Amino acid sequence: MAIIQEEERLIDHSPKSQTKGGLKTMSFIIVNETLERVASYGLQPNMIIYLMQGYNLEVVTATSILNIWSALSHGLALLGAFVSDSFFGRFRVVAIGSISSLFGMAILWLTTIIPQLRPLPCDQFEINECNRPTPAQFFVLFFSLGIIAVGAGFVRPCSIAFGADQLDNKENTNNNRIMESYFNWYYATIGMSTLIATTLIVYIQDAFGWQVGFGIPVILMLFSVSAFLLGSPLYIKVNATESLFTGFFQVLVAAVRKRNVNLHSVNCENYYHHSPDSEIQALTNSFRCLDKACIIEDPQIDINRDGSASNPWRLRSVEQVESLKSLVRVVPIWSSNINVQLSLNQFSFSTLQTQTMDRHIFFSDFEIPAGSFSVFMVITLILWIALYDRAFVPLMERYTRQQGGLNPVLRMGIGLVLSSTAMTLSAITEGIRRDIAIDQKDVYPQDGPNIASVDMSAMWFVPQYVLLGLADAFNAIGLVEFLYSELPKSMSSFVVAIFTLGMAVSGFFGSLIVNVLDSVTSYGGEISWLSSNINKGHLDYYYWLLAFFNILNFLYILLICRYNRPQGPS
């Protein structure tokens, strides 16, 4: 806290902060982001149980819905960034996203209050004997989840950048330290909000039911919207400019329109267009076909008096072409993160597993909610980040005499190994749990999420959550660091959008896998590996499959590093 107070003293000396912006706006922005994450993350862990119990859905259908919901929440971050940069600006987009999340959560809460919005409950979890949701009931459910996803996609990529707008002051000699302090505190609040969501909100849902458990996030989101709008007069509101997405598309269009231009005929650097407001940059030798986008065919027609392009759909600058090249070059390494995110998103199945087990801590009367076990992953992630930053990196710098820790790609590789180990351990643990369940004759015949308790401690699942937390710390943070190092500084704000796109792809990929696997393994009347009764299914085989995918992914990243060494920005 002393660091923050010192930064506030430094900022207050700047004329810019005396009117608008500065640390006085941080409470409004961070409260908005924190409460939004507590509210939305608090809905996710137990959602699989709500869909199976409240909507009579099979585990595969419910998991597919949740995977697609997660994919949209992350994928729409690209839309949020585009709308923010091109049209409305960050303040309006964050405001729209916050209100959208509040509206969606309120509709989802109504599904717990109004019985007509859900099908009649089942006495036994046999799908063929239960009422399926009507199209109208499905519409209300999907509409609420979709509106929440739009809100998350608008708030999360723009909130951190909007906060940076309030503090970023190039005239201040301490600007870099202020920004570093801001990012540290920002991510610390995200970690704390995730902990609260996976513990307190999940516990309330288990102890007081869905009406109270889904109503609390609505109240939190109402406070989130109010706090953000309350600080409106104090904010620095940067106007919308041209989006990187538009620029990239214009480079592609310009390159296609000039596809017949011969690059070898261009021998003079003067034939390439450079942005008048940036440093002159040389073209690299990769993806030469894109170089045609910045070739000047007729200076009298293509260039304005101020040096800008007269038609951006036919002529782009060298700097913009190189930005797109940089993005294309990082795609292979970026794609290796998709499978790790797939392993991290197994909360639905893990919740069903731990729900059937003894969840008491150290023989006490307190029972951990089934949806709260992901807290061990979050705690591991936070502790390792602190240990790595404060102990491991200084130790390495002392002995290697080089600044910084492990190479980002190496950290990603370690994350892949840890992810493979976690999935292997998950498969072994589930095999043991299933064998114990089958030995208990009173467990096997029952169906659904309310299967009788298995005589096995759920603490056996903690090691795999710890490994997944370490895998996330190594792989995800290594990827973000890699993207920042490989992409031009002008694309720094684009890194978050690229990272969340990988999480979106993993959600759609996960939905595809569970549906294909369910269809293949249930062919001919066989019991699916992903049966709603996990004691009849084979979740252990599913985890073995994910472990195999992670091994292939590790070999893939080794191949990339061997034959496709990434280049830093020019």
Short mmCIF file of C-alpha atoms in Angstrom, two decimals, residues 113-543:
data_model
loop_
_atom_site.label_atom_id
_atom_site.label_comp_id
_atom_site.label_asym_id
_atom_site.label_seq_id
_atom_site.Cartn_x
_atom_site.Cartn_y
_atom_site.Cartn_z
CA ILE A 113 -37.44 -18.03 -9.41
CA ILE A 114 -40.05 -18.63 -12.12
CA PRO A 115 -40.84 -22.38 -12.47
CA GLN A 116 -42.27 -21.90 -15.98
CA LEU A 117 -38.79 -21.02 -17.25
CA ARG A 118 -37.54 -24.55 -16.48
CA PRO A 119 -38.87 -28.04 -17.27
CA LEU A 120 -40.50 -30.14 -14.56
CA PRO A 121 -37.93 -31.89 -12.31
CA CYS A 122 -37.16 -35.61 -12.58
CA ASP A 123 -37.44 -38.05 -9.72
CA GLN A 124 -34.77 -40.21 -11.34
CA PHE A 125 -32.14 -38.87 -13.70
CA GLU A 126 -33.23 -40.90 -16.74
CA ILE A 127 -33.32 -38.46 -19.65
CA ASN A 128 -35.88 -40.46 -21.64
CA GLU A 129 -38.39 -40.20 -18.78
CA CYS A 130 -37.80 -36.52 -18.09
CA ASN A 131 -39.29 -33.46 -19.68
CA ARG A 132 -36.80 -31.76 -21.93
CA PRO A 133 -36.67 -27.96 -21.96
CA THR A 134 -39.03 -26.37 -24.45
CA PRO A 135 -37.64 -24.11 -27.21
CA ALA A 136 -38.84 -21.08 -25.22
CA GLN A 137 -37.05 -22.28 -22.09
CA PHE A 138 -33.88 -22.95 -24.06
CA PHE A 139 -34.15 -19.48 -25.61
CA VAL A 140 -34.33 -17.74 -22.22
CA LEU A 141 -31.36 -19.77 -20.95
CA PHE A 142 -29.20 -19.19 -24.04
CA PHE A 143 -30.18 -15.52 -24.20
CA SER A 144 -29.09 -14.93 -20.61
CA LEU A 145 -25.77 -16.74 -21.10
CA GLY A 146 -25.20 -14.92 -24.40
CA ILE A 147 -25.81 -11.49 -22.88
CA ILE A 148 -23.41 -12.33 -20.02
CA ALA A 149 -20.81 -13.41 -22.59
CA VAL A 150 -21.19 -10.12 -24.47
CA GLY A 151 -20.70 -8.24 -21.22
CA ALA A 152 -17.53 -10.18 -20.37
CA GLY A 153 -16.21 -9.71 -23.90
CA PHE A 154 -16.69 -5.96 -23.66
CA VAL A 155 -15.46 -5.39 -20.11
CA ARG A 156 -12.37 -7.57 -19.74
CA PRO A 157 -10.22 -6.50 -22.71
CA CYS A 158 -11.03 -2.81 -22.28
CA SER A 159 -11.06 -2.40 -18.50
CA ILE A 160 -7.32 -2.87 -17.99
CA ALA A 161 -6.50 -0.56 -20.91
CA PHE A 162 -9.02 2.01 -19.66
CA GLY A 163 -7.31 2.00 -16.26
CA ALA A 164 -3.94 2.45 -17.96
CA ASP A 165 -5.35 5.50 -19.77
CA GLN A 166 -5.92 7.15 -16.39
CA LEU A 167 -2.29 6.71 -15.26
CA ASP A 168 -0.24 6.79 -18.46
CA ASN A 169 1.61 10.10 -18.60
CA LYS A 170 4.72 10.17 -20.80
CA GLU A 171 5.79 13.50 -19.29
CA ASN A 172 6.20 11.89 -15.87
CA THR A 173 9.70 10.45 -15.35
CA ASN A 174 8.22 7.76 -13.07
CA ASN A 175 5.63 6.67 -15.62
CA ASN A 176 7.08 3.17 -16.17
CA ARG A 177 7.16 2.39 -12.46
CA ILE A 178 3.62 3.68 -12.01
CA MET A 179 2.32 1.51 -14.85
CA GLU A 180 4.14 -1.58 -13.54
CA SER A 181 2.64 -1.03 -10.10
CA TYR A 182 -0.82 -0.65 -11.66
CA PHE A 183 -0.60 -3.93 -13.58
CA ASN A 184 0.62 -5.79 -10.49
CA TRP A 185 -2.26 -4.54 -8.38
CA TYR A 186 -4.74 -5.09 -11.16
CA TYR A 187 -3.84 -8.75 -11.58
CA ALA A 188 -3.69 -9.21 -7.81
CA THR A 189 -7.32 -8.06 -7.53
CA ILE A 190 -8.28 -10.46 -10.33
CA GLY A 191 -6.71 -13.32 -8.38
CA MET A 192 -8.53 -12.34 -5.20
CA SER A 193 -11.85 -11.99 -7.02
CA THR A 194 -11.42 -15.47 -8.48
CA LEU A 195 -10.76 -16.87 -5.00
CA ILE A 196 -13.89 -15.22 -3.61
CA ALA A 197 -15.98 -16.45 -6.54
CA THR A 198 -14.85 -20.09 -6.26
CA THR A 199 -15.26 -20.20 -2.49
CA LEU A 200 -17.83 -17.80 -1.05
CA ILE A 201 -20.26 -17.63 -4.00
CA VAL A 202 -20.13 -21.39 -4.58
CA TYR A 203 -20.65 -22.04 -0.86
CA ILE A 204 -23.71 -19.76 -0.85
CA GLN A 205 -25.15 -21.69 -3.81
CA ASP A 206 -24.65 -25.01 -2.02
CA ALA A 207 -25.91 -23.80 1.35
CA PHE A 208 -28.82 -21.55 0.37
CA GLY A 209 -29.90 -22.80 -3.06
CA TRP A 210 -29.95 -21.40 -6.56
CA GLN A 211 -32.24 -18.44 -5.91
CA VAL A 212 -29.90 -16.91 -3.34
CA GLY A 213 -26.75 -18.22 -5.04
CA PHE A 214 -27.63 -16.62 -8.38
CA GLY A 215 -29.15 -13.52 -6.76
CA ILE A 216 -25.90 -12.51 -5.04
CA PRO A 217 -24.04 -12.09 -8.38
CA VAL A 218 -26.88 -9.86 -9.61
CA ILE A 219 -26.47 -7.61 -6.56
CA LEU A 220 -22.67 -7.55 -7.00
CA MET A 221 -23.06 -6.65 -10.66
CA LEU A 222 -25.45 -3.83 -9.76
CA PHE A 223 -22.78 -2.38 -7.45
CA SER A 224 -20.19 -2.89 -10.21
CA VAL A 225 -22.19 -0.85 -12.74
CA SER A 226 -22.99 1.86 -10.17
CA ALA A 227 -19.34 2.23 -9.11
CA PHE A 228 -18.09 2.53 -12.67
CA LEU A 229 -20.68 5.09 -13.75
CA LEU A 230 -20.20 7.07 -10.54
CA GLY A 231 -16.60 7.81 -11.48
CA SER A 232 -17.50 9.04 -14.98
CA PRO A 233 -16.72 12.77 -14.36
CA LEU A 234 -13.19 11.87 -13.21
CA TYR A 235 -12.14 9.66 -16.12
CA ILE A 236 -9.82 10.46 -19.00
CA LYS A 237 -11.82 9.25 -22.01
CA VAL A 238 -9.63 8.56 -25.02
CA ASN A 239 -11.49 8.89 -28.31
CA ALA A 240 -11.79 5.95 -30.69
CA THR A 241 -9.18 5.67 -33.43
CA GLU A 242 -8.50 3.22 -36.22
CA SER A 243 -8.58 -0.40 -35.03
CA LEU A 244 -5.71 -2.81 -35.64
CA PHE A 245 -8.26 -5.27 -37.01
CA THR A 246 -9.22 -2.81 -39.74
CA GLY A 247 -5.57 -2.11 -40.52
CA PHE A 248 -4.76 -5.81 -40.87
CA PHE A 249 -7.70 -6.36 -43.17
CA GLN A 250 -6.67 -3.37 -45.28
CA VAL A 251 -3.15 -4.82 -45.64
CA LEU A 252 -4.62 -8.09 -46.96
CA VAL A 253 -6.96 -6.27 -49.35
CA ALA A 254 -4.16 -4.03 -50.65
CA ALA A 255 -1.85 -7.03 -51.16
CA VAL A 256 -4.55 -8.88 -53.11
CA ARG A 257 -5.33 -5.84 -55.26
CA LYS A 258 -1.62 -5.56 -56.17
CA ARG A 259 -1.05 -9.29 -56.59
CA ASN A 260 0.23 -8.76 -60.15
CA VAL A 261 2.93 -6.29 -59.08
CA ASN A 262 6.43 -7.72 -59.47
CA LEU A 263 8.40 -7.28 -56.26
CA HIS A 264 11.73 -7.79 -58.02
CA SER A 265 11.10 -4.65 -60.07
CA VAL A 266 11.10 -2.59 -56.89
CA ASN A 267 14.75 -1.98 -56.09
CA CYS A 268 14.56 1.38 -54.37
CA GLU A 269 13.36 1.88 -50.79
CA ASN A 270 11.54 5.02 -51.96
CA TYR A 271 8.96 2.80 -53.64
CA TYR A 272 7.74 1.63 -50.21
CA HIS A 273 5.32 3.74 -48.21
CA HIS A 274 6.32 4.63 -44.61
CA SER A 275 4.00 6.04 -42.00
CA PRO A 276 4.80 9.76 -41.52
CA ASP A 277 4.30 9.61 -37.74
CA SER A 278 6.55 6.62 -36.94
CA GLU A 279 10.18 5.62 -37.21
CA ILE A 280 11.30 4.22 -40.57
CA GLN A 281 11.27 0.42 -40.48
CA ALA A 282 12.81 -2.04 -42.95
CA LEU A 283 10.84 -4.89 -44.46
CA THR A 284 11.74 -8.41 -43.34
CA ASN A 285 12.15 -11.35 -45.71
CA SER A 286 9.22 -13.37 -44.37
CA PHE A 287 5.80 -13.40 -46.06
CA ARG A 288 7.03 -11.30 -48.98
CA CYS A 289 3.63 -11.46 -50.65
CA LEU A 290 2.37 -8.92 -48.08
CA ASP A 291 5.06 -6.43 -49.12
CA LYS A 292 2.96 -5.55 -52.17
CA ALA A 293 0.52 -3.74 -49.88
CA CYS A 294 3.07 -0.97 -49.19
CA ILE A 295 4.39 -0.49 -52.75
CA ILE A 296 3.76 3.00 -54.15
CA GLU A 297 2.61 2.67 -57.76
CA ASP A 298 2.03 6.37 -58.50
CA PRO A 299 3.19 8.92 -55.88
CA GLN A 300 0.94 11.62 -57.34
CA ILE A 301 -2.17 9.50 -56.82
CA ASP A 302 -1.28 7.24 -53.87
CA ILE A 303 0.19 9.83 -51.46
CA ASN A 304 -1.47 12.88 -49.91
CA ARG A 305 0.42 16.12 -49.25
CA ASP A 306 0.87 15.22 -45.57
CA GLY A 307 2.53 11.91 -46.52
CA SER A 308 -0.45 9.69 -45.68
CA ALA A 309 -2.01 7.18 -48.08
CA SER A 310 -4.88 8.57 -50.14
CA ASN A 311 -6.60 5.16 -50.25
CA PRO A 312 -5.84 2.92 -47.23
CA TRP A 313 -7.51 -0.02 -49.00
CA ARG A 314 -4.85 0.11 -51.71
CA LEU A 315 -1.75 1.37 -49.93
CA ARG A 316 -0.54 0.62 -46.40
CA SER A 317 2.71 1.54 -44.68
CA VAL A 318 5.72 -0.71 -44.14
CA GLU A 319 5.12 -0.50 -40.39
CA GLN A 320 1.55 -1.80 -40.76
CA VAL A 321 2.68 -4.63 -43.04
CA GLU A 322 5.36 -5.64 -40.54
CA SER A 323 2.81 -5.61 -37.72
CA LEU A 324 0.71 -8.15 -39.60
CA LYS A 325 3.80 -10.24 -40.35
CA SER A 326 4.67 -10.26 -36.66
CA LEU A 327 1.18 -11.50 -35.84
CA VAL A 328 1.38 -14.31 -38.40
CA ARG A 329 4.81 -15.37 -37.09
CA VAL A 330 3.56 -15.88 -33.52
CA VAL A 331 0.51 -17.93 -34.52
CA PRO A 332 2.29 -21.36 -34.36
CA ILE A 333 3.54 -20.77 -30.79
CA TRP A 334 0.20 -19.20 -29.81
CA SER A 335 -1.74 -22.23 -31.05
CA SER A 336 0.15 -24.54 -28.66
CA ASN A 337 -1.66 -22.86 -25.74
CA ILE A 338 -5.09 -24.02 -26.93
CA ASN A 339 -4.68 -27.58 -25.67
CA VAL A 340 -3.44 -26.42 -22.27
CA GLN A 341 -6.54 -24.26 -21.90
CA LEU A 342 -8.61 -27.32 -22.83
CA SER A 343 -7.06 -29.22 -19.92
CA LEU A 344 -7.71 -26.31 -17.56
CA ASN A 345 -11.41 -26.16 -18.52
CA GLN A 346 -12.41 -29.54 -17.09
CA PHE A 347 -14.28 -27.98 -14.14
CA SER A 348 -17.61 -29.48 -15.20
CA PHE A 349 -16.46 -33.09 -14.98
CA SER A 350 -14.32 -32.41 -11.91
CA THR A 351 -17.33 -30.94 -10.12
CA LEU A 352 -19.35 -34.10 -10.82
CA GLN A 353 -16.47 -36.26 -9.58
CA THR A 354 -15.86 -34.44 -6.31
CA GLN A 355 -19.61 -34.25 -5.67
CA THR A 356 -19.65 -38.03 -5.27
CA MET A 357 -16.75 -38.06 -2.77
CA ASP A 358 -16.01 -37.22 0.85
CA ARG A 359 -15.18 -33.50 0.82
CA HIS A 360 -14.55 -32.97 4.54
CA ILE A 361 -11.23 -31.39 5.56
CA PHE A 362 -9.07 -33.23 8.09
CA PHE A 363 -11.99 -35.15 9.62
CA SER A 364 -13.76 -31.91 10.49
CA ASP A 365 -17.45 -31.15 10.00
CA PHE A 366 -16.75 -28.55 7.30
CA GLU A 367 -17.34 -29.83 3.77
CA ILE A 368 -15.79 -28.10 0.75
CA PRO A 369 -18.39 -27.43 -1.99
CA ALA A 370 -17.76 -29.56 -5.07
CA GLY A 371 -17.46 -26.49 -7.26
CA SER A 372 -14.81 -24.89 -5.05
CA PHE A 373 -11.96 -27.33 -5.65
CA SER A 374 -10.60 -25.15 -8.46
CA VAL A 375 -9.54 -22.76 -5.67
CA PHE A 376 -6.47 -24.97 -5.17
CA MET A 377 -5.46 -24.20 -8.75
CA VAL A 378 -5.94 -20.45 -8.23
CA ILE A 379 -3.97 -20.46 -4.96
CA THR A 380 -1.13 -22.38 -6.62
CA LEU A 381 -1.10 -19.91 -9.51
CA ILE A 382 -0.90 -16.87 -7.22
CA LEU A 383 1.75 -18.38 -4.92
CA TRP A 384 3.96 -19.49 -7.80
CA ILE A 385 3.79 -16.09 -9.51
CA ALA A 386 4.88 -14.40 -6.28
CA LEU A 387 7.63 -16.99 -5.67
CA TYR A 388 8.87 -16.81 -9.25
CA ASP A 389 8.94 -13.00 -9.37
CA ARG A 390 10.39 -12.36 -5.91
CA ALA A 391 12.72 -15.34 -5.39
CA PHE A 392 13.40 -17.41 -8.50
CA VAL A 393 14.14 -14.58 -10.97
CA PRO A 394 16.53 -12.67 -8.63
CA LEU A 395 18.33 -15.95 -7.90
CA MET A 396 18.76 -16.65 -11.61
CA GLU A 397 19.97 -13.10 -12.26
CA ARG A 398 22.57 -13.49 -9.52
CA TYR A 399 24.07 -16.68 -10.95
CA THR A 400 23.57 -16.15 -14.71
CA ARG A 401 24.32 -12.38 -14.69
CA GLN A 402 21.42 -11.98 -17.13
CA GLN A 403 18.28 -9.98 -16.49
CA GLY A 404 14.96 -11.85 -16.42
CA GLY A 405 13.91 -15.41 -15.68
CA LEU A 406 13.37 -18.41 -17.92
CA ASN A 407 12.87 -18.00 -21.65
CA PRO A 408 9.11 -17.58 -22.38
CA VAL A 409 9.01 -20.50 -24.84
CA LEU A 410 10.81 -22.71 -22.32
CA ARG A 411 8.22 -21.77 -19.71
CA MET A 412 5.46 -22.70 -22.14
CA GLY A 413 7.11 -26.08 -22.70
CA ILE A 414 7.29 -26.69 -18.94
CA GLY A 415 3.60 -25.82 -18.75
CA LEU A 416 2.81 -28.44 -21.39
CA VAL A 417 4.71 -31.11 -19.44
CA LEU A 418 2.88 -30.17 -16.24
CA SER A 419 -0.46 -30.21 -18.06
CA SER A 420 0.26 -33.71 -19.41
CA THR A 421 1.22 -34.88 -15.91
CA ALA A 422 -1.96 -33.38 -14.44
CA MET A 423 -4.18 -35.15 -16.98
CA THR A 424 -2.33 -38.44 -16.38
CA LEU A 425 -2.85 -38.07 -12.62
CA SER A 426 -6.52 -37.18 -13.24
CA ALA A 427 -6.98 -40.39 -15.25
CA ILE A 428 -5.36 -42.53 -12.55
CA THR A 429 -7.35 -40.90 -9.74
CA GLU A 430 -10.65 -41.24 -11.63
CA GLY A 431 -9.89 -44.92 -12.32
CA ILE A 432 -9.43 -45.51 -8.59
CA ARG A 433 -12.60 -43.56 -7.75
CA ARG A 434 -14.65 -45.48 -10.29
CA ASP A 435 -13.40 -48.85 -9.05
CA ILE A 436 -14.36 -47.96 -5.48
CA ALA A 437 -17.78 -46.78 -6.68
CA ILE A 438 -18.42 -50.04 -8.54
CA ASP A 439 -17.40 -52.06 -5.47
CA GLN A 440 -20.09 -50.21 -3.50
CA LYS A 441 -23.17 -51.95 -4.88
CA ASP A 442 -25.51 -49.20 -3.64
CA VAL A 443 -23.73 -46.58 -5.77
CA TYR A 444 -23.51 -48.05 -9.26
CA PRO A 445 -27.23 -48.36 -10.17
CA GLN A 446 -28.02 -44.74 -9.39
CA ASP A 447 -27.93 -42.01 -12.00
CA GLY A 448 -27.33 -38.32 -12.35
CA PRO A 449 -25.45 -35.73 -10.39
CA ASN A 450 -26.89 -36.93 -7.06
CA ILE A 451 -25.04 -40.26 -6.99
CA ALA A 452 -24.42 -41.62 -3.49
CA SER A 453 -21.14 -40.74 -1.81
CA VAL A 454 -18.07 -42.82 -2.62
CA ASP A 455 -15.89 -43.89 0.29
CA MET A 456 -12.89 -41.87 -0.93
CA SER A 457 -11.57 -38.46 0.07
CA ALA A 458 -11.89 -35.73 -2.55
CA MET A 459 -8.50 -34.47 -1.35
CA TRP A 460 -6.99 -36.97 -3.82
CA PHE A 461 -7.96 -34.45 -6.50
CA VAL A 462 -5.90 -31.62 -4.96
CA PRO A 463 -2.53 -32.66 -6.53
CA GLN A 464 -3.94 -32.48 -10.06
CA TYR A 465 -5.36 -29.00 -9.36
CA VAL A 466 -1.94 -27.92 -8.06
CA LEU A 467 -0.28 -29.22 -11.23
CA LEU A 468 -2.85 -27.43 -13.39
CA GLY A 469 -2.21 -24.20 -11.49
CA LEU A 470 1.52 -24.54 -12.16
CA ALA A 471 0.83 -25.40 -15.80
CA ASP A 472 -1.26 -22.26 -16.17
CA ALA A 473 1.39 -20.13 -14.46
CA PHE A 474 4.15 -21.41 -16.73
CA ASN A 475 2.29 -21.68 -20.03
CA ALA A 476 -0.18 -18.79 -20.03
CA ILE A 477 2.12 -16.19 -18.50
CA GLY A 478 4.98 -17.43 -20.68
CA LEU A 479 2.76 -16.98 -23.74
CA VAL A 480 1.81 -13.41 -22.77
CA GLU A 481 5.48 -12.57 -22.19
CA PHE A 482 6.37 -14.15 -25.55
CA LEU A 483 3.71 -12.13 -27.37
CA TYR A 484 4.88 -8.89 -25.78
CA SER A 485 8.48 -9.62 -26.78
CA GLU A 486 7.72 -10.64 -30.38
CA LEU A 487 5.06 -8.12 -31.36
CA PRO A 488 5.77 -4.42 -31.99
CA LYS A 489 5.11 -2.03 -29.13
CA SER A 490 2.24 -0.54 -31.12
CA MET A 491 0.42 -3.89 -30.72
CA SER A 492 0.85 -4.19 -26.93
CA SER A 493 -2.86 -3.70 -26.27
CA PHE A 494 -3.59 -6.39 -28.86
CA VAL A 495 -1.85 -9.07 -26.77
CA VAL A 496 -4.83 -9.54 -24.44
CA ALA A 497 -7.17 -10.05 -27.39
CA ILE A 498 -4.84 -12.65 -28.94
CA PHE A 499 -4.56 -14.53 -25.65
CA THR A 500 -8.32 -14.59 -25.04
CA LEU A 501 -8.87 -15.79 -28.61
CA GLY A 502 -6.88 -18.92 -27.73
CA MET A 503 -9.17 -19.52 -24.76
CA ALA A 504 -12.18 -19.10 -27.05
CA VAL A 505 -10.84 -21.63 -29.55
CA SER A 506 -10.19 -24.11 -26.73
CA GLY A 507 -13.83 -23.76 -25.63
CA PHE A 508 -15.19 -24.58 -29.09
CA PHE A 509 -12.62 -27.37 -29.48
CA GLY A 510 -13.61 -28.82 -26.11
CA SER A 511 -17.28 -28.82 -27.08
CA LEU A 512 -16.45 -30.61 -30.33
CA ILE A 513 -14.36 -33.26 -28.55
CA VAL A 514 -16.99 -34.19 -25.95
CA ASN A 515 -19.74 -34.45 -28.58
CA VAL A 516 -17.67 -36.56 -30.98
CA LEU A 517 -16.38 -38.75 -28.15
CA ASP A 518 -19.89 -39.27 -26.79
CA SER A 519 -21.22 -40.26 -30.23
CA VAL A 520 -18.35 -42.63 -30.98
CA THR A 521 -18.20 -44.39 -27.61
CA SER A 522 -22.00 -44.79 -27.35
CA TYR A 523 -22.28 -46.25 -30.87
CA GLY A 524 -24.23 -49.51 -31.02
CA GLY A 525 -25.94 -48.97 -27.68
CA GLU A 526 -22.73 -48.98 -25.65
CA ILE A 527 -22.38 -46.82 -22.54
CA SER A 528 -20.67 -43.56 -23.39
CA TRP A 529 -17.38 -42.68 -21.73
CA LEU A 530 -19.07 -39.39 -20.84
CA SER A 531 -22.26 -40.88 -19.42
CA SER A 532 -24.33 -38.71 -17.08
CA ASN A 533 -23.68 -41.41 -14.50
CA ILE A 534 -19.92 -41.05 -14.21
CA ASN A 535 -19.72 -44.43 -12.43
CA LYS A 536 -21.01 -46.13 -15.58
CA GLY A 537 -18.92 -44.02 -17.92
CA HIS A 538 -15.16 -43.83 -18.30
CA LEU A 539 -13.95 -40.33 -17.51
CA ASP A 540 -10.55 -41.88 -16.89
CA TYR A 541 -10.31 -42.79 -20.59
CA TYR A 542 -11.24 -39.20 -21.47
CA TYR A 543 -8.44 -37.87 -19.27
#
